[in-house]
Amino acid sequence: MSKSIKLAVLGLGTVGTGVLNLLNDNLAELKRRSGHDITITHVGTRRHRDDIDPNICQESDLMAIVRNPNIDIVIEVIGGQTVAKEVILEAIKNGKHVVTANKALLAEHGNEIFALAEQYHVHVAYEAAVAGGIPIIKVMREALAANKIDWLAGIINGTGNFIMTEMRDKGRTFEDVLTEAQALGYAEADPTFDVAGIDAAHKLALLASIAFGIPLQFDKVYCEGITDITLQDVTYAQELGYRIKHLGIAARRYHDGQQKEYGIELRVHPTLIPEDKLLANVNGVKNAVLVNAHPLGATLYYGDGAGAGATASAVMADVMDLIRVLTVENHGHHVPHLAFIPEALSDTPVLPADQMQTGYYLRLQAKDNLGVLADVTRILSDFGINIDAILQKPAHKQGEVPVIILTLPVIESKMNDAIKKIEALDAITAKVVRIRLDELAS
Ligand code: HSE
């Protein structure tokens, strides 16, 4: 029997407006797919908007909306972690299902929010929180449910990828591209979250939990942004057959021959990847997530990672799922929030940053002295660090040369020690620039 499903949209920024537009454009299709009437009855907004359908009630008291017994699903697209958290908790206590795009809130408070949702037998859906319009949460929680996921690597911040692509391809300045990303509705309210890697770290924390069945641990994600990447490094990397991409990487680590991992790496940083890999060719606002699972192998998910339409698409897909939950007999049934049942979450530790294993791109500024390269390579070999490639450019300043070294994977603490020794050499005139490198073998 056809029902009438009532939605409230809290927040009318880029995403909230996108949801209203989507419903306006695709309502007939959504009804055909769900078999039910879908209506936005309330929007939560501080300022009255004249361009909104007069049948929709505009309300500034968000608590009144989430307590309204007539509303079935609350869509939280306010962002931030204070008001958004309060209204989501109150919506849950009022027995409402929630859809949110708020990765910062879930990455930092998701354990508490999901526990409350379990207690009240409601669902908090968050497809829009990770990788914009790409249905990666659904894929990992449902389509890959038969697999053991070993690692994943993703370009999961559209703004950062857009900035790096425009700088590389068109020589535009960082500030100029960031301003455009803000105008296009890609960037966070505070764009530092995008360029410092925090937004990607939020998303990685969510992806890692549903990949490995661990509680959310945003505070343990190693995080570096894109602000220190220079055109010079982009060019050298290209000469060696690599592209620099800002990646989020989550990987189980095993001791040789063992089945059970001893730890998990969670890291977000610029990474050199071979230019012939698909991920190296994900440009502009596009996101992509490469998932390596057993027995499936590698699969790649690609699409728009930010923007009103992409995010609204993910929000409404969650709404459609929840309509099914609301309109079948078994109301309480849903996919576990973190993909694994709460009692089965694992306590495998997230490894400290100095235990990460990765290859490196090193750029040294050296005096053009006899034997300097021999000193550097000896230090690397003393620490068991295997060199994969060396590029030495002719002296570009009087008597000084840039030297580029690519290494095979090594434990980060060894690289830290080696870099300290290299920087202490008389012939090394500047701090060593290091960018991590991953061959993305799969
Ligand atoms: N600021 C985010 C990005 C929005 O650029 O990816 C989508 O989460």
PDB file of N, CA, C and O in Angstrom, residues 314-378:
ATOM      1  N   ALA A 314      23.690  11.146  -3.423  1.00  0.00           N
ATOM      2  CA  ALA A 314      24.000  10.174  -2.356  1.00  0.00           C
ATOM      3  C   ALA A 314      23.014  10.312  -1.192  1.00  0.00           C
ATOM      4  O   ALA A 314      22.562   9.313  -0.619  1.00  0.00           O
ATOM      5  N   VAL A 315      22.658  11.547  -0.848  1.00  0.00           N
ATOM      6  CA  VAL A 315      21.689  11.766   0.241  1.00  0.00           C
ATOM      7  C   VAL A 315      20.361  11.083  -0.100  1.00  0.00           C
ATOM      8  O   VAL A 315      19.793  10.332   0.702  1.00  0.00           O
ATOM      9  N   MET A 316      19.876  11.308  -1.316  1.00  0.00           N
ATOM     10  CA  MET A 316      18.555  10.771  -1.664  1.00  0.00           C
ATOM     11  C   MET A 316      18.589   9.261  -1.848  1.00  0.00           C
ATOM     12  O   MET A 316      17.571   8.582  -1.640  1.00  0.00           O
ATOM     13  N   ALA A 317      19.752   8.709  -2.222  1.00  0.00           N
ATOM     14  CA  ALA A 317      19.853   7.239  -2.300  1.00  0.00           C
ATOM     15  C   ALA A 317      19.651   6.649  -0.902  1.00  0.00           C
ATOM     16  O   ALA A 317      18.977   5.626  -0.742  1.00  0.00           O
ATOM     17  N   ASP A 318      20.214   7.294   0.102  1.00  0.00           N
ATOM     18  CA  ASP A 318      19.999   6.838   1.483  1.00  0.00           C
ATOM     19  C   ASP A 318      18.527   6.964   1.872  1.00  0.00           C
ATOM     20  O   ASP A 318      17.967   6.093   2.537  1.00  0.00           O
ATOM     21  N   VAL A 319      17.909   8.075   1.464  1.00  0.00           N
ATOM     22  CA  VAL A 319      16.486   8.259   1.785  1.00  0.00           C
ATOM     23  C   VAL A 319      15.682   7.106   1.164  1.00  0.00           C
ATOM     24  O   VAL A 319      14.802   6.518   1.812  1.00  0.00           O
ATOM     25  N   MET A 320      16.016   6.757  -0.059  1.00  0.00           N
ATOM     26  CA  MET A 320      15.276   5.670  -0.733  1.00  0.00           C
ATOM     27  C   MET A 320      15.442   4.352   0.030  1.00  0.00           C
ATOM     28  O   MET A 320      14.477   3.593   0.188  1.00  0.00           O
ATOM     29  N   ASP A 321      16.650   4.077   0.508  1.00  0.00           N
ATOM     30  CA  ASP A 321      16.865   2.862   1.322  1.00  0.00           C
ATOM     31  C   ASP A 321      16.000   2.899   2.569  1.00  0.00           C
ATOM     32  O   ASP A 321      15.396   1.905   2.956  1.00  0.00           O
ATOM     33  N   LEU A 322      15.981   4.054   3.210  1.00  0.00           N
ATOM     34  CA  LEU A 322      15.225   4.165   4.468  1.00  0.00           C
ATOM     35  C   LEU A 322      13.725   4.057   4.224  1.00  0.00           C
ATOM     36  O   LEU A 322      12.986   3.547   5.071  1.00  0.00           O
ATOM     37  N   ILE A 323      13.276   4.523   3.075  1.00  0.00           N
ATOM     38  CA  ILE A 323      11.844   4.367   2.761  1.00  0.00           C
ATOM     39  C   ILE A 323      11.507   2.872   2.727  1.00  0.00           C
ATOM     40  O   ILE A 323      10.473   2.439   3.224  1.00  0.00           O
ATOM     41  N   ARG A 324      12.425   2.076   2.194  1.00  0.00           N
ATOM     42  CA  ARG A 324      12.181   0.621   2.181  1.00  0.00           C
ATOM     43  C   ARG A 324      12.125   0.084   3.599  1.00  0.00           C
ATOM     44  O   ARG A 324      11.287  -0.747   3.942  1.00  0.00           O
ATOM     45  N   VAL A 325      13.038   0.563   4.464  1.00  0.00           N
ATOM     46  CA  VAL A 325      13.026   0.113   5.867  1.00  0.00           C
ATOM     47  C   VAL A 325      11.700   0.500   6.528  1.00  0.00           C
ATOM     48  O   VAL A 325      11.102  -0.287   7.266  1.00  0.00           O
ATOM     49  N   LEU A 326      11.212   1.710   6.205  1.00  0.00           N
ATOM     50  CA  LEU A 326       9.985   2.209   6.852  1.00  0.00           C
ATOM     51  C   LEU A 326       8.726   1.525   6.341  1.00  0.00           C
ATOM     52  O   LEU A 326       7.693   1.589   6.992  1.00  0.00           O
ATOM     53  N   THR A 327       8.822   0.906   5.188  1.00  0.00           N
ATOM     54  CA  THR A 327       7.589   0.417   4.580  1.00  0.00           C
ATOM     55  C   THR A 327       7.539  -1.107   4.466  1.00  0.00           C
ATOM     56  O   THR A 327       6.703  -1.645   3.777  1.00  0.00           O
ATOM     57  N   VAL A 328       8.489  -1.795   5.119  1.00  0.00           N
ATOM     58  CA  VAL A 328       8.367  -3.258   5.190  1.00  0.00           C
ATOM     59  C   VAL A 328       8.088  -3.649   6.630  1.00  0.00           C
ATOM     60  O   VAL A 328       8.250  -2.838   7.551  1.00  0.00           O
ATOM     61  N   GLU A 329       7.726  -4.898   6.829  1.00  0.00           N
ATOM     62  CA  GLU A 329       7.328  -5.364   8.159  1.00  0.00           C
ATOM     63  C   GLU A 329       8.448  -5.205   9.185  1.00  0.00           C
ATOM     64  O   GLU A 329       8.267  -4.695  10.269  1.00  0.00           O
ATOM     65  N   ASN A 330       9.673  -5.663   8.788  1.00  0.00           N
ATOM     66  CA  ASN A 330      10.782  -5.707   9.741  1.00  0.00           C
ATOM     67  C   ASN A 330      11.435  -4.327   9.869  1.00  0.00           C
ATOM     68  O   ASN A 330      12.503  -4.070   9.347  1.00  0.00           O
ATOM     69  N   HIS A 331      10.819  -3.442  10.623  1.00  0.00           N
ATOM     70  CA  HIS A 331      11.284  -2.052  10.706  1.00  0.00           C
ATOM     71  C   HIS A 331      12.707  -1.926  11.240  1.00  0.00           C
ATOM     72  O   HIS A 331      13.436  -1.034  10.864  1.00  0.00           O
ATOM     73  N   GLY A 332      13.081  -2.813  12.158  1.00  0.00           N
ATOM     74  CA  GLY A 332      14.380  -2.644  12.813  1.00  0.00           C
ATOM     75  C   GLY A 332      15.550  -3.117  11.967  1.00  0.00           C
ATOM     76  O   GLY A 332      16.693  -2.809  12.257  1.00  0.00           O
ATOM     77  N   HIS A 333      15.272  -3.824  10.897  1.00  0.00           N
ATOM     78  CA  HIS A 333      16.363  -4.478  10.178  1.00  0.00           C
ATOM     79  C   HIS A 333      17.164  -3.479   9.327  1.00  0.00           C
ATOM     80  O   HIS A 333      16.607  -2.729   8.563  1.00  0.00           O
ATOM     81  N   HIS A 334      18.459  -3.499   9.457  1.00  0.00           N
ATOM     82  CA  HIS A 334      19.290  -2.699   8.558  1.00  0.00           C
ATOM     83  C   HIS A 334      20.703  -3.234   8.538  1.00  0.00           C
ATOM     84  O   HIS A 334      21.100  -4.033   9.382  1.00  0.00           O
ATOM     85  N   VAL A 335      21.484  -2.764   7.568  1.00  0.00           N
ATOM     86  CA  VAL A 335      22.893  -3.131   7.491  1.00  0.00           C
ATOM     87  C   VAL A 335      23.597  -2.471   8.675  1.00  0.00           C
ATOM     88  O   VAL A 335      23.318  -1.306   8.972  1.00  0.00           O
ATOM     89  N   PRO A 336      24.518  -3.166   9.388  1.00  0.00           N
ATOM     90  CA  PRO A 336      25.171  -2.513  10.534  1.00  0.00           C
ATOM     91  C   PRO A 336      25.866  -1.203  10.135  1.00  0.00           C
ATOM     92  O   PRO A 336      26.432  -1.114   9.043  1.00  0.00           O
ATOM     93  N   HIS A 337      25.841  -0.225  11.041  1.00  0.00           N
ATOM     94  CA  HIS A 337      26.400   1.096  10.707  1.00  0.00           C
ATOM     95  C   HIS A 337      27.833   1.003  10.200  1.00  0.00           C
ATOM     96  O   HIS A 337      28.200   1.649   9.234  1.00  0.00           O
ATOM     97  N   LEU A 338      28.660   0.233  10.902  1.00  0.00           N
ATOM     98  CA  LEU A 338      30.057   0.117  10.491  1.00  0.00           C
ATOM     99  C   LEU A 338      30.290  -1.218   9.786  1.00  0.00           C
ATOM    100  O   LEU A 338      31.378  -1.801   9.890  1.00  0.00           O
ATOM    101  N   ALA A 339      29.273  -1.704   9.097  1.00  0.00           N
ATOM    102  CA  ALA A 339      29.342  -2.897   8.248  1.00  0.00           C
ATOM    103  C   ALA A 339      29.415  -4.208   9.035  1.00  0.00           C
ATOM    104  O   ALA A 339      28.944  -5.224   8.566  1.00  0.00           O
ATOM    105  N   PHE A 340      30.030  -4.187  10.212  1.00  0.00           N
ATOM    106  CA  PHE A 340      30.158  -5.379  11.044  1.00  0.00           C
ATOM    107  C   PHE A 340      29.255  -5.170  12.261  1.00  0.00           C
ATOM    108  O   PHE A 340      29.068  -4.034  12.711  1.00  0.00           O
ATOM    109  N   ILE A 341      28.726  -6.279  12.830  1.00  0.00           N
ATOM    110  CA  ILE A 341      27.848  -6.089  13.988  1.00  0.00           C
ATOM    111  C   ILE A 341      28.668  -5.519  15.142  1.00  0.00           C
ATOM    112  O   ILE A 341      29.860  -5.850  15.288  1.00  0.00           O
ATOM    113  N   PRO A 342      28.090  -4.622  15.964  1.00  0.00           N
ATOM    114  CA  PRO A 342      28.873  -3.911  16.973  1.00  0.00           C
ATOM    115  C   PRO A 342      29.694  -4.843  17.869  1.00  0.00           C
ATOM    116  O   PRO A 342      30.838  -4.554  18.197  1.00  0.00           O
ATOM    117  N   GLU A 343      29.151  -6.008  18.221  1.00  0.00           N
ATOM    118  CA  GLU A 343      29.882  -6.921  19.122  1.00  0.00           C
ATOM    119  C   GLU A 343      31.099  -7.533  18.425  1.00  0.00           C
ATOM    120  O   GLU A 343      31.953  -8.126  19.090  1.00  0.00           O
ATOM    121  N   ALA A 344      31.168  -7.430  17.100  1.00  0.00           N
ATOM    122  CA  ALA A 344      32.250  -8.100  16.365  1.00  0.00           C
ATOM    123  C   ALA A 344      33.357  -7.141  15.953  1.00  0.00           C
ATOM    124  O   ALA A 344      34.270  -7.526  15.231  1.00  0.00           O
ATOM    125  N   LEU A 345      33.282  -5.888  16.414  1.00  0.00           N
ATOM    126  CA  LEU A 345      34.342  -4.944  16.023  1.00  0.00           C
ATOM    127  C   LEU A 345      35.674  -5.403  16.618  1.00  0.00           C
ATOM    128  O   LEU A 345      35.742  -5.888  17.741  1.00  0.00           O
ATOM    129  N   SER A 346      36.747  -5.235  15.836  1.00  0.00           N
ATOM    130  CA  SER A 346      38.051  -5.767  16.237  1.00  0.00           C
ATOM    131  C   SER A 346      38.869  -4.702  16.965  1.00  0.00           C
ATOM    132  O   SER A 346      38.708  -3.503  16.732  1.00  0.00           O
ATOM    133  N   ASP A 347      39.769  -5.182  17.867  1.00  0.00           N
ATOM    134  CA  ASP A 347      40.616  -4.230  18.600  1.00  0.00           C
ATOM    135  C   ASP A 347      42.031  -4.179  18.026  1.00  0.00           C
ATOM    136  O   ASP A 347      42.961  -3.734  18.691  1.00  0.00           O
ATOM    137  N   THR A 348      42.218  -4.620  16.796  1.00  0.00           N
ATOM    138  CA  THR A 348      43.544  -4.492  16.160  1.00  0.00           C
ATOM    139  C   THR A 348      43.969  -3.026  16.218  1.00  0.00           C
ATOM    140  O   THR A 348      43.196  -2.147  15.832  1.00  0.00           O
ATOM    141  N   PRO A 349      45.196  -2.751  16.702  1.00  0.00           N
ATOM    142  CA  PRO A 349      45.566  -1.340  16.870  1.00  0.00           C
ATOM    143  C   PRO A 349      45.863  -0.636  15.552  1.00  0.00           C
ATOM    144  O   PRO A 349      46.359  -1.259  14.613  1.00  0.00           O
ATOM    145  N   VAL A 350      45.575   0.661  15.512  1.00  0.00           N
ATOM    146  CA  VAL A 350      46.046   1.502  14.412  1.00  0.00           C
ATOM    147  C   VAL A 350      47.506   1.833  14.731  1.00  0.00           C
ATOM    148  O   VAL A 350      47.833   2.260  15.843  1.00  0.00           O
ATOM    149  N   LEU A 351      48.381   1.612  13.769  1.00  0.00           N
ATOM    150  CA  LEU A 351      49.818   1.756  14.027  1.00  0.00           C
ATOM    151  C   LEU A 351      50.218   3.226  14.118  1.00  0.00           C
ATOM    152  O   LEU A 351      49.659   4.073  13.409  1.00  0.00           O
ATOM    153  N   PRO A 352      51.219   3.539  14.977  1.00  0.00           N
ATOM    154  CA  PRO A 352      51.719   4.924  15.012  1.00  0.00           C
ATOM    155  C   PRO A 352      52.390   5.285  13.691  1.00  0.00           C
ATOM    156  O   PRO A 352      52.844   4.399  12.963  1.00  0.00           O
ATOM    157  N   ALA A 353      52.460   6.588  13.417  1.00  0.00           N
ATOM    158  CA  ALA A 353      52.950   7.047  12.106  1.00  0.00           C
ATOM    159  C   ALA A 353      54.348   6.532  11.801  1.00  0.00           C
ATOM    160  O   ALA A 353      54.659   6.214  10.658  1.00  0.00           O
ATOM    161  N   ASP A 354      55.218   6.403  12.805  1.00  0.00           N
ATOM    162  CA  ASP A 354      56.593   5.999  12.474  1.00  0.00           C
ATOM    163  C   ASP A 354      56.702   4.506  12.149  1.00  0.00           C
ATOM    164  O   ASP A 354      57.770   4.011  11.839  1.00  0.00           O
ATOM    165  N   GLN A 355      55.580   3.792  12.224  1.00  0.00           N
ATOM    166  CA  GLN A 355      55.591   2.378  11.841  1.00  0.00           C
ATOM    167  C   GLN A 355      54.966   2.144  10.456  1.00  0.00           C
ATOM    168  O   GLN A 355      54.819   1.017  10.018  1.00  0.00           O
ATOM    169  N   MET A 356      54.578   3.238   9.770  1.00  0.00           N
ATOM    170  CA  MET A 356      54.013   3.081   8.428  1.00  0.00           C
ATOM    171  C   MET A 356      55.099   2.560   7.485  1.00  0.00           C
ATOM    172  O   MET A 356      56.277   2.858   7.675  1.00  0.00           O
ATOM    173  N   GLN A 357      54.685   1.822   6.463  1.00  0.00           N
ATOM    174  CA  GLN A 357      55.648   1.340   5.466  1.00  0.00           C
ATOM    175  C   GLN A 357      55.267   1.893   4.115  1.00  0.00           C
ATOM    176  O   GLN A 357      54.161   1.658   3.640  1.00  0.00           O
ATOM    177  N   THR A 358      56.187   2.617   3.511  1.00  0.00           N
ATOM    178  CA  THR A 358      55.900   3.194   2.195  1.00  0.00           C
ATOM    179  C   THR A 358      57.216   3.509   1.482  1.00  0.00           C
ATOM    180  O   THR A 358      58.265   3.604   2.127  1.00  0.00           O
ATOM    181  N   GLY A 359      57.141   3.641   0.160  1.00  0.00           N
ATOM    182  CA  GLY A 359      58.296   4.125  -0.579  1.00  0.00           C
ATOM    183  C   GLY A 359      58.397   5.642  -0.427  1.00  0.00           C
ATOM    184  O   GLY A 359      57.485   6.283   0.097  1.00  0.00           O
ATOM    185  N   TYR A 360      59.511   6.206  -0.880  1.00  0.00           N
ATOM    186  CA  TYR A 360      59.710   7.653  -0.740  1.00  0.00           C
ATOM    187  C   TYR A 360      60.288   8.279  -1.993  1.00  0.00           C
ATOM    188  O   TYR A 360      61.095   7.663  -2.698  1.00  0.00           O
ATOM    189  N   TYR A 361      59.888   9.512  -2.211  1.00  0.00           N
ATOM    190  CA  TYR A 361      60.557  10.436  -3.131  1.00  0.00           C
ATOM    191  C   TYR A 361      61.302  11.399  -2.221  1.00  0.00           C
ATOM    192  O   TYR A 361      60.700  11.991  -1.317  1.00  0.00           O
ATOM    193  N   LEU A 362      62.610  11.516  -2.404  1.00  0.00           N
ATOM    194  CA  LEU A 362      63.393  12.481  -1.611  1.00  0.00           C
ATOM    195  C   LEU A 362      63.986  13.504  -2.568  1.00  0.00           C
ATOM    196  O   LEU A 362      64.511  13.135  -3.627  1.00  0.00           O
ATOM    197  N   ARG A 363      63.886  14.769  -2.188  1.00  0.00           N
ATOM    198  CA  ARG A 363      64.590  15.807  -2.990  1.00  0.00           C
ATOM    199  C   ARG A 363      65.605  16.473  -2.090  1.00  0.00           C
ATOM    200  O   ARG A 363      65.248  17.055  -1.057  1.00  0.00           O
ATOM    201  N   LEU A 364      66.875  16.354  -2.479  1.00  0.00           N
ATOM    202  CA  LEU A 364      67.969  16.911  -1.684  1.00  0.00           C
ATOM    203  C   LEU A 364      68.554  18.103  -2.429  1.00  0.00           C
ATOM    204  O   LEU A 364      68.641  18.082  -3.665  1.00  0.00           O
ATOM    205  N   GLN A 365      68.958  19.088  -1.666  1.00  0.00           N
ATOM    206  CA  GLN A 365      69.693  20.211  -2.247  1.00  0.00           C
ATOM    207  C   GLN A 365      71.143  20.046  -1.786  1.00  0.00           C
ATOM    208  O   GLN A 365      71.411  20.145  -0.584  1.00  0.00           O
ATOM    209  N   ALA A 366      72.046  19.743  -2.745  1.00  0.00           N
ATOM    210  CA  ALA A 366      73.419  19.385  -2.342  1.00  0.00           C
ATOM    211  C   ALA A 366      74.444  20.304  -3.000  1.00  0.00           C
ATOM    212  O   ALA A 366      74.241  20.754  -4.134  1.00  0.00           O
ATOM    213  N   LYS A 367      75.557  20.555  -2.258  1.00  0.00           N
ATOM    214  CA  LYS A 367      76.690  21.239  -2.894  1.00  0.00           C
ATOM    215  C   LYS A 367      77.276  20.284  -3.917  1.00  0.00           C
ATOM    216  O   LYS A 367      77.253  19.064  -3.706  1.00  0.00           O
ATOM    217  N   ASP A 368      77.803  20.831  -4.990  1.00  0.00           N
ATOM    218  CA  ASP A 368      78.303  19.980  -6.067  1.00  0.00           C
ATOM    219  C   ASP A 368      79.689  19.442  -5.709  1.00  0.00           C
ATOM    220  O   ASP A 368      80.649  19.607  -6.449  1.00  0.00           O
ATOM    221  N   ASN A 369      79.804  18.798  -4.531  1.00  0.00           N
ATOM    222  CA  ASN A 369      81.107  18.323  -4.034  1.00  0.00           C
ATOM    223  C   ASN A 369      81.353  16.884  -4.458  1.00  0.00           C
ATOM    224  O   ASN A 369      80.404  16.114  -4.569  1.00  0.00           O
ATOM    225  N   LEU A 370      82.624  16.552  -4.568  1.00  0.00           N
ATOM    226  CA  LEU A 370      82.992  15.167  -4.852  1.00  0.00           C
ATOM    227  C   LEU A 370      82.531  14.279  -3.699  1.00  0.00           C
ATOM    228  O   LEU A 370      82.743  14.605  -2.529  1.00  0.00           O
ATOM    229  N   GLY A 371      81.825  13.209  -3.998  1.00  0.00           N
ATOM    230  CA  GLY A 371      81.503  12.209  -2.963  1.00  0.00           C
ATOM    231  C   GLY A 371      80.203  12.430  -2.228  1.00  0.00           C
ATOM    232  O   GLY A 371      79.819  11.598  -1.402  1.00  0.00           O
ATOM    233  N   VAL A 372      79.479  13.522  -2.499  1.00  0.00           N
ATOM    234  CA  VAL A 372      78.258  13.774  -1.725  1.00  0.00           C
ATOM    235  C   VAL A 372      77.207  12.694  -1.986  1.00  0.00           C
ATOM    236  O   VAL A 372      76.546  12.193  -1.062  1.00  0.00           O
ATOM    237  N   LEU A 373      77.087  12.294  -3.247  1.00  0.00           N
ATOM    238  CA  LEU A 373      76.102  11.265  -3.573  1.00  0.00           C
ATOM    239  C   LEU A 373      76.489   9.943  -2.911  1.00  0.00           C
ATOM    240  O   LEU A 373      75.624   9.198  -2.425  1.00  0.00           O
ATOM    241  N   ALA A 374      77.786   9.668  -2.864  1.00  0.00           N
ATOM    242  CA  ALA A 374      78.257   8.434  -2.214  1.00  0.00           C
ATOM    243  C   ALA A 374      77.886   8.459  -0.731  1.00  0.00           C
ATOM    244  O   ALA A 374      77.427   7.458  -0.168  1.00  0.00           O
ATOM    245  N   ASP A 375      78.042   9.641  -0.082  1.00  0.00           N
ATOM    246  CA  ASP A 375      77.694   9.745   1.346  1.00  0.00           C
ATOM    247  C   ASP A 375      76.210   9.474   1.565  1.00  0.00           C
ATOM    248  O   ASP A 375      75.811   8.768   2.485  1.00  0.00           O
ATOM    249  N   VAL A 376      75.407  10.071   0.691  1.00  0.00           N
ATOM    250  CA  VAL A 376      73.945   9.925   0.846  1.00  0.00           C
ATOM    251  C   VAL A 376      73.535   8.470   0.653  1.00  0.00           C
ATOM    252  O   VAL A 376      72.787   7.899   1.457  1.00  0.00           O
ATOM    253  N   THR A 377      74.039   7.845  -0.404  1.00  0.00           N
ATOM    254  CA  THR A 377      73.619   6.462  -0.684  1.00  0.00           C
ATOM    255  C   THR A 377      74.138   5.520   0.407  1.00  0.00           C
ATOM    256  O   THR A 377      73.477   4.544   0.762  1.00  0.00           O
ATOM    257  N   ARG A 378      75.309   5.833   0.996  1.00  0.00           N
ATOM    258  CA  ARG A 378      75.822   4.996   2.079  1.00  0.00           C
ATOM    259  C   ARG A 378      74.888   5.084   3.293  1.00  0.00           C
ATOM    260  O   ARG A 378      74.536   4.077   3.916  1.00  0.00           O
TER     261      ARG A 378
END
